[in-house]
Tab-separated table of C-alpha atoms and ligand atoms in Angstrom:
chain	number	residue	atom	x	y	z
A	565	MET	CA	109.876	135.248	83.010
A	566	SER	CA	106.397	133.466	84.922
A	567	PRO	CA	103.304	133.826	82.988
A	568	ARG	CA	100.854	136.197	83.647
A	569	VAL	CA	98.550	134.711	86.167
A	570	VAL	CA	95.008	135.976	87.941
A	571	LEU	CA	95.347	136.138	91.389
A	572	ASP	CA	91.971	135.823	93.328
A	573	PRO	CA	92.373	137.265	96.241
A	574	VAL	CA	95.273	139.281	95.692
A	575	GLY	CA	97.724	140.015	98.261
A	576	LEU	CA	98.714	137.822	101.377
A	577	PHE	CA	95.949	135.208	101.827
A	578	ARG	CA	95.473	132.978	104.877
A	579	ARG	CA	93.039	130.333	106.219
A	580	VAL	CA	93.047	130.585	109.810
A	581	PRO	CA	93.986	127.058	111.471
A	582	LEU	CA	91.951	125.141	113.715
A	583	GLN	CA	92.951	125.773	117.406
A	584	PRO	CA	94.999	122.393	119.104
A	585	HIS	CA	91.518	121.497	120.612
A	586	GLN	CA	89.460	121.274	117.293
A	587	LEU	CA	92.310	118.937	115.893
A	588	THR	CA	89.895	116.156	116.603
A	589	GLU	CA	90.499	114.110	113.186
A	590	PRO	CA	92.921	111.975	112.294
A	591	VAL	CA	93.065	113.210	108.820
A	592	THR	CA	92.122	116.839	108.306
A	593	PRO	CA	89.146	117.785	106.508
A	594	THR	CA	90.450	119.798	103.382
A	595	ALA	CA	88.067	123.003	104.340
A	596	ASP	CA	89.762	123.134	107.890
A	597	VAL	CA	93.560	122.772	106.445
A	598	PRO	CA	95.573	126.006	107.330
A	599	VAL	CA	96.274	128.127	103.642
A	600	LEU	CA	99.289	130.301	103.372
A	601	ALA	CA	99.649	132.340	100.055
A	602	HIS	CA	102.080	135.210	100.185
A	603	PHE	CA	100.879	137.119	97.198
A	604	GLY	CA	97.199	136.040	96.766
A	605	VAL	CA	95.495	132.567	95.139
A	606	PRO	CA	96.486	131.956	91.468
A	607	ARG	CA	93.594	130.895	89.488
A	608	VAL	CA	95.112	128.304	86.976
A	609	ALA	CA	93.059	126.426	84.264
A	610	GLU	CA	94.345	123.025	83.732
A	611	ALA	CA	94.382	123.833	79.828
A	612	GLY	CA	97.478	125.226	78.940
A	613	TRP	CA	99.157	124.631	82.000
A	614	SER	CA	102.160	122.571	82.653
A	615	PHE	CA	105.241	122.572	84.177
A	616	GLU	CA	108.907	122.442	82.942
A	617	LEU	CA	111.945	120.603	84.644
A	618	THR	CA	115.355	122.200	83.362
A	619	GLY	CA	118.638	122.838	84.446
A	620	LEU	CA	121.245	120.427	85.225
A	621	VAL	CA	119.309	117.460	83.771
A	622	ARG	CA	120.078	115.590	80.379
A	623	ARG	CA	116.685	115.763	79.104
A	624	PRO	CA	114.391	118.891	80.208
A	625	ARG	CA	110.745	118.846	79.472
A	626	THR	CA	107.630	120.094	80.327
A	627	TYR	CA	104.740	117.973	81.981
A	628	SER	CA	100.941	118.710	81.491
A	629	LEU	CA	98.521	117.358	84.534
A	630	ASP	CA	97.475	114.475	82.284
A	631	GLU	CA	101.228	113.391	81.460
A	632	LEU	CA	101.628	113.728	85.740
A	633	ARG	CA	98.597	111.675	86.176
A	634	GLY	CA	100.082	108.863	83.547
A	635	TYR	CA	102.882	108.050	85.990
A	636	PRO	CA	102.576	105.571	88.809
A	637	ARG	CA	100.315	107.038	91.704
A	638	ARG	CA	101.895	107.808	95.106
A	639	GLU	CA	99.894	108.119	98.070
A	640	LEU	CA	101.145	109.593	101.263
A	641	MET	CA	99.643	110.701	104.786
A	642	ALA	CA	102.236	113.347	106.178
A	643	PHE	CA	101.847	115.863	108.905
A	644	HIS	CA	101.717	119.202	106.997
A	645	GLN	CA	102.750	122.279	109.110
A	646	CYS	CA	102.971	126.062	108.407
A	647	VAL	CA	106.178	127.526	110.629
A	648	GLY	CA	104.050	130.747	110.876
A	649	ASN	CA	104.929	134.262	110.050
A	650	PRO	CA	108.652	134.756	109.373
A	651	LEU	CA	108.260	138.054	110.587
A	652	THR	CA	108.083	136.844	113.971
A	653	PRO	CA	110.760	133.944	114.346
A	654	GLY	CA	109.952	131.995	117.710
A	655	ALA	CA	106.739	132.445	118.217
A	656	PRO	CA	104.762	129.286	118.307
A	657	ALA	CA	102.104	129.157	115.809
A	658	ARG	CA	100.734	125.701	115.527
A	659	ARG	CA	99.397	125.765	112.488
A	660	ILE	CA	99.211	122.086	112.002
A	661	SER	CA	97.167	119.537	109.799
A	662	ASN	CA	97.509	115.909	108.957
A	663	VAL	CA	96.808	115.223	105.058
A	664	VAL	CA	96.860	112.607	102.404
A	665	TRP	CA	98.875	113.512	99.234
A	666	GLY	CA	98.241	112.100	95.960
A	667	GLY	CA	100.986	112.666	93.275
A	668	VAL	CA	104.192	111.425	91.584
A	669	ASP	CA	107.236	110.727	93.192
A	670	LEU	CA	109.840	113.215	92.375
A	671	ARG	CA	112.618	110.858	91.567
A	672	THR	CA	110.697	109.316	89.066
A	673	LEU	CA	110.576	112.645	87.085
A	674	LEU	CA	114.210	113.146	88.152
A	675	ASP	CA	115.338	109.866	86.834
A	676	GLU	CA	113.286	110.153	83.623
A	677	ALA	CA	115.276	113.400	83.078
A	678	GLY	CA	118.588	112.219	84.055
A	679	VAL	CA	120.016	114.662	86.695
A	680	GLU	CA	123.863	115.710	85.555
A	681	PRO	CA	126.916	115.339	87.977
A	682	GLY	CA	127.233	118.667	89.981
A	683	ALA	CA	123.595	119.463	90.854
A	684	SER	CA	122.698	119.600	94.432
A	685	PHE	CA	119.918	121.607	94.669
A	686	LEU	CA	116.229	121.934	93.229
A	687	TRP	CA	114.916	125.331	92.769
A	688	SER	CA	110.854	125.478	92.238
A	689	TYR	CA	108.673	127.896	91.304
A	690	GLY	CA	105.721	128.992	91.740
A	691	LEU	CA	103.086	130.783	89.079
A	692	ASP	CA	102.612	133.542	91.876
A	693	GLY	CA	104.546	136.745	92.762
A	694	GLY	CA	104.505	140.290	93.883
A	695	ARG	CA	104.811	141.738	97.158
A	696	PHE	CA	105.606	140.600	100.531
A	697	ALA	CA	106.987	142.830	103.708
A	698	ASP	CA	108.033	145.783	101.315
A	699	VAL	CA	109.793	143.187	99.058
A	700	ASP	CA	109.224	142.756	95.377
A	701	CYS	CA	109.552	139.277	94.408
A	702	GLU	CA	109.235	138.269	90.705
A	703	ALA	CA	108.163	134.834	91.662
A	704	PHE	CA	108.014	132.659	94.914
A	705	VAL	CA	110.796	130.325	94.580
A	706	LYS	CA	111.908	127.444	97.024
A	707	ASP	CA	115.019	125.105	97.101
A	708	VAL	CA	115.464	121.818	98.654
A	709	ARG	CA	118.678	119.297	98.771
A	710	LEU	CA	118.729	116.571	96.423
A	711	SER	CA	119.944	114.370	98.924
A	712	ARG	CA	116.624	115.183	100.561
A	713	VAL	CA	114.837	114.147	97.369
A	714	ASP	CA	116.837	111.159	96.962
A	715	SER	CA	115.763	109.918	100.304
A	716	GLY	CA	112.331	109.597	99.164
A	717	ASP	CA	108.768	110.483	99.761
A	718	VAL	CA	109.003	113.971	97.964
A	719	LEU	CA	106.086	114.384	95.719
A	720	VAL	CA	104.628	116.438	92.951
A	721	ALA	CA	101.373	116.167	94.014
A	722	TYR	CA	98.176	117.046	92.487
A	723	GLU	CA	95.644	115.548	94.983
A	724	LEU	CA	94.871	116.316	98.348
A	725	ASN	CA	92.822	113.868	100.653
A	726	GLY	CA	91.516	112.262	97.676
A	727	GLU	CA	90.479	115.137	95.482
A	728	PRO	CA	92.172	117.272	92.872
A	729	LEU	CA	94.259	119.943	94.634
A	730	THR	CA	91.912	123.097	95.333
A	731	ALA	CA	93.060	126.668	93.995
A	732	GLN	CA	93.793	127.507	97.680
A	733	HIS	CA	96.493	124.261	97.952
A	734	GLY	CA	98.397	124.974	94.720
A	735	PHE	CA	96.201	123.697	91.678
A	736	PRO	CA	96.860	122.634	89.155
A	737	ALA	CA	100.091	120.748	90.788
A	738	ARG	CA	102.684	121.558	94.005
A	739	LEU	CA	105.670	120.267	95.184
A	740	VAL	CA	105.414	117.833	98.811
A	741	VAL	CA	108.348	117.892	100.937
A	742	PRO	CA	107.260	115.872	103.769
A	743	GLY	CA	108.996	116.643	107.342
A	744	TRP	CA	109.812	119.960	106.249
A	745	TYR	CA	107.746	122.771	106.811
A	746	GLY	CA	105.302	123.974	104.669
A	747	THR	CA	106.915	126.724	102.967
A	748	ASN	CA	108.824	124.593	100.854
A	749	SER	CA	106.162	122.738	99.765
A	750	VAL	CA	105.894	125.079	96.243
A	751	LYS	CA	102.326	125.336	95.044
A	752	TRP	CA	101.212	126.230	91.580
A	753	LEU	CA	104.142	124.386	90.239
A	754	HIS	CA	105.616	126.313	87.248
A	755	ARG	CA	109.130	125.329	86.551
A	756	MET	CA	111.743	123.093	88.737
A	757	VAL	CA	115.565	123.581	88.044
A	758	LEU	CA	118.397	121.503	88.927
A	759	ALA	CA	121.087	123.711	90.226
A	760	ASP	CA	124.473	123.541	91.824
A	761	ARG	CA	123.974	125.841	94.467
A	762	ARG	CA	120.961	127.493	96.523
A	763	ALA	CA	118.696	129.677	95.070
A	764	ASP	CA	118.924	133.286	95.864
A	765	GLY	CA	115.679	134.946	96.294
A	766	PRO	CA	113.893	136.451	99.469
A	767	PHE	CA	111.916	133.367	100.229
A	768	THR	CA	115.345	131.063	100.430
A	769	THR	CA	117.887	133.986	102.003
A	770	THR	CA	115.861	136.685	103.668
A	771	PHE	CA	112.378	135.112	105.106
A	772	TYR	CA	112.254	131.725	106.473
A	773	ASN	CA	115.697	131.806	108.269
A	774	GLU	CA	115.503	131.379	111.840
A	775	PRO	CA	118.073	130.639	114.652
A	776	PRO	CA	117.512	127.178	115.998
A	777	PRO	CA	116.830	126.737	119.668
A	778	PRO	CA	119.926	128.244	122.007
A	779	THR	CA	121.539	125.298	123.975
A	780	PRO	CA	124.084	125.450	126.447
A	781	GLU	CA	127.063	125.262	123.932
A	782	ASP	CA	125.615	127.741	121.434
A	783	PRO	CA	123.388	130.263	123.338
A	784	SER	CA	122.890	132.506	120.178
A	785	PRO	CA	122.713	130.451	117.101
A	786	ALA	CA	123.282	131.535	113.778
A	787	PRO	CA	119.752	131.718	111.556
A	788	ARG	CA	119.044	128.630	109.545
A	789	PRO	CA	116.894	127.716	106.391
A	790	VAL	CA	113.733	126.782	107.902
A	791	TRP	CA	113.947	123.240	106.601
A	792	GLU	CA	113.003	120.242	108.703
A	793	ILE	CA	110.030	120.424	111.258
A	794	ALA	CA	111.214	120.315	114.745
A	795	PRO	CA	109.380	117.719	116.883
A	796	GLU	CA	106.182	118.942	118.386
A	797	SER	CA	103.000	118.112	120.342
A	798	VAL	CA	99.699	119.817	121.094
A	799	VAL	CA	97.006	118.789	123.881
A	800	VAL	CA	93.662	118.173	121.908
A	801	SER	CA	91.594	117.463	124.898
A	802	PRO	CA	90.901	118.753	127.524
A	803	ALA	CA	90.159	122.122	125.814
A	804	PRO	CA	91.516	125.338	127.391
A	805	GLY	CA	89.003	126.230	130.026
A	806	ALA	CA	87.746	123.005	130.654
A	807	ARG	CA	86.217	122.153	133.817
A	808	VAL	CA	86.616	118.284	135.313
A	809	ARG	CA	85.534	116.870	138.269
A	810	ALA	CA	87.626	116.000	141.230
A	811	GLY	CA	87.926	111.921	141.262
A	812	ASP	CA	86.579	111.551	137.724
A	813	GLU	CA	88.856	109.751	134.951
A	814	VAL	CA	90.102	112.249	132.429
A	815	ASP	CA	91.282	111.007	128.852
A	816	VAL	CA	94.022	113.644	128.406
A	817	TRP	CA	95.010	113.117	124.449
A	818	GLY	CA	96.904	115.137	121.577
A	819	TRP	CA	98.895	114.613	118.730
A	820	ALA	CA	102.936	114.563	118.476
A	821	TRP	CA	104.750	114.883	115.032
A	822	ALA	CA	108.357	114.770	114.138
A	823	PRO	CA	110.068	113.898	110.939
A	824	ALA	CA	112.115	111.231	112.475
A	825	GLY	CA	108.777	109.699	114.557
A	826	VAL	CA	108.056	110.145	118.160
A	827	ARG	CA	109.447	108.264	120.588
A	828	THR	CA	107.835	109.294	123.748
A	829	VAL	CA	105.352	111.869	124.959
A	830	GLU	CA	105.158	113.030	128.286
A	831	VAL	CA	102.098	114.682	130.208
A	832	SER	CA	102.049	116.948	132.939
A	833	VAL	CA	99.166	117.585	135.120
A	834	GLY	CA	100.662	120.215	137.160
A	835	ASN	CA	102.933	117.844	138.978
A	836	GLY	CA	106.241	116.699	137.255
A	837	TRP	CA	106.137	114.404	133.887
A	838	SER	CA	104.568	111.140	133.253
A	839	PRO	CA	104.691	109.046	130.129
A	840	ALA	CA	101.717	108.914	128.018
A	841	THR	CA	101.537	105.989	125.453
A	842	VAL	CA	102.049	106.748	121.899
A	843	GLU	CA	100.776	105.255	118.841
A	844	THR	CA	102.810	103.923	116.181
A	845	ARG	CA	103.384	106.065	113.066
A	846	GLU	CA	101.543	105.313	109.715
A	847	GLN	CA	103.758	106.658	107.109
A	848	LEU	CA	104.742	110.112	107.895
A	849	ALA	CA	101.727	110.979	109.920
A	850	TRP	CA	101.315	112.585	113.050
A	851	GLN	CA	100.949	110.023	116.326
A	852	ARG	CA	97.999	110.194	118.651
A	853	PHE	CA	98.929	109.912	122.560
A	854	ARG	CA	96.920	109.680	125.564
A	855	MET	CA	97.596	109.360	129.383
A	856	ARG	CA	94.395	108.855	131.795
A	857	TRP	CA	94.576	111.209	134.577
A	858	ARG	CA	92.263	111.170	137.598
A	859	PRO	CA	92.889	114.482	139.512
A	860	ALA	CA	92.610	114.364	142.893
A	861	ALA	CA	91.776	117.568	144.216
A	862	PRO	CA	89.481	120.882	143.025
A	863	GLY	CA	91.432	123.652	141.732
A	864	GLU	CA	93.360	125.300	138.464
A	865	VAL	CA	95.963	122.792	136.563
A	866	THR	CA	97.690	123.567	133.702
A	867	VAL	CA	97.815	120.330	131.544
A	868	ALA	CA	101.058	120.281	129.166
A	869	CYS	CA	102.611	117.721	126.826
A	870	ARG	CA	106.429	117.024	125.249
A	871	ALA	CA	107.439	114.826	122.534
A	872	VAL	CA	111.167	113.504	122.253
A	873	ASP	CA	111.880	112.127	118.574
A	874	ASN	CA	113.278	108.904	117.585
A	875	THR	CA	117.052	110.941	117.193
A	876	GLY	CA	116.791	112.049	121.253
A	877	VAL	CA	115.938	115.776	120.486
A	878	GLY	CA	113.119	117.295	122.362
A	879	GLN	CA	111.123	120.266	122.595
A	880	PRO	CA	112.095	123.430	124.363
A	881	SER	CA	110.007	124.733	127.196
A	882	VAL	CA	109.911	128.321	125.976
A	883	THR	CA	110.975	131.057	123.087
A	884	ALA	CA	110.762	128.383	120.395
A	885	ARG	CA	108.252	127.992	117.076
A	886	ASN	CA	107.905	124.339	118.857
A	887	GLN	CA	107.874	125.077	122.718
A	888	VAL	CA	105.888	122.960	125.104
A	889	HIS	CA	101.926	123.415	124.458
A	890	SER	CA	100.007	123.759	127.817
A	891	VAL	CA	96.156	124.221	128.478
A	892	PRO	CA	94.710	125.537	131.457
A	893	VAL	CA	92.021	123.473	133.262
A	894	THR	CA	89.768	123.942	135.906
A	895	VAL	CA	89.382	120.860	138.590
A	896	THR	CA	85.938	121.247	140.723
A	897	ALA	CA	84.649	119.270	143.752
B	1047	MTE	N1	103.603	129.284	94.911
B	1047	MTE	C1	103.580	129.158	96.844
B	1047	MTE	N2	103.729	128.072	97.362
B	1047	MTE	C2	103.718	128.039	99.025
B	1047	MTE	C3	103.283	129.438	99.267
B	1047	MTE	C4	103.108	130.633	98.939
B	1047	MTE	O1	102.887	131.677	99.129
B	1047	MTE	N3	103.658	130.333	97.103
B	1047	MTE	N4	103.211	129.409	100.533
B	1047	MTE	C5	104.144	128.317	101.133
B	1047	MTE	C6	103.838	128.246	102.868
B	1047	MTE	S1	104.505	129.630	103.768
B	1047	MTE	C7	103.258	127.368	103.381
B	1047	MTE	S2	102.914	127.117	105.072
B	1047	MTE	C8	102.234	126.109	102.764
B	1047	MTE	C9	100.960	126.142	102.752
B	1047	MTE	O2	100.036	125.176	101.682
B	1047	MTE	P1	98.671	125.175	101.964
B	1047	MTE	O3	98.246	126.542	101.891
B	1047	MTE	O4	98.266	124.091	100.763
B	1047	MTE	O5	98.696	124.578	103.822
B	1047	MTE	O6	102.512	126.687	100.988
B	1047	MTE	C10	103.676	127.173	100.818
B	1047	MTE	N5	104.033	127.148	99.250
B	1048	MO	MO1	103.865	128.727	106.225
């Protein structure tokens, strides 16, 4: 069903993310934003490209890139995170960036198309397909609840950090579901279908389903779709292996992010947890935290951080994607 498309390269393509201590820029430069493409990178020409909005809508239609640019342009700064390898749930990946998207609010397109009663999910198709983890797949398809689209900030984006999308990031246009893991933000958009149920493809039902962290009430929870991003934080400075002098003042800082916004971040320098100051959130961006530390005595110290979001949910200490991040630091005399 998808038109033929040239993939270059062909096969799983990843741009390795920056390490946490390299995340020094508030907005991640495009060349450093992690890339994940399961089947390769489609090379799509603007001429001849369009995407179709169809299914449970009164007025199905297609849009060229120029037509998309003709709608009011929305700009949105948001953290953008790949959950990690779907074959290794529970392993922290820390593929995180903070970017500025530009595009059209999807609600504008849906309002114009007229959503039929009964529609509850939006299925998005990429132009890419192929084989991933021994499963053949005609097209990369993901779904999102319409209620998430209705709550706002879901874009059909054609810009990243003020420039047209690069091929790797989804040129000509992609979905952006901010606050949800990157896998849901379908690149190289080809088709959107309004439906009354979830999409049943390998990327909605097989891959990208993970159990949430166990709780005392539910020690072995069932897998659920990888949708909303869990609260997380990383130490940017000091870097792992850094040497700091006893008695000097050390600026411990990093980034914390959660769809609901971050309420508190605590930092540990080896003996309990202390509150860090957290900057107020701009749009859906990650938030900087910092704490001054004056190490008293020489020795090996583990510097760690943990965030709690505005609904009171925090980070597990172990065995979770968003487990607490820590770095070893040497305090010298
Ligand atoms: N069509 C399509 N969209 C896709 C993917 C893909 O393989 N094909 N990968 C997803 C995954 S797993 C992630 S993390 C994000 C990454 O977006 P980025 O490469 O722009 O950072 O794209 C998502 N959208
Ligand atoms: Mo991903």
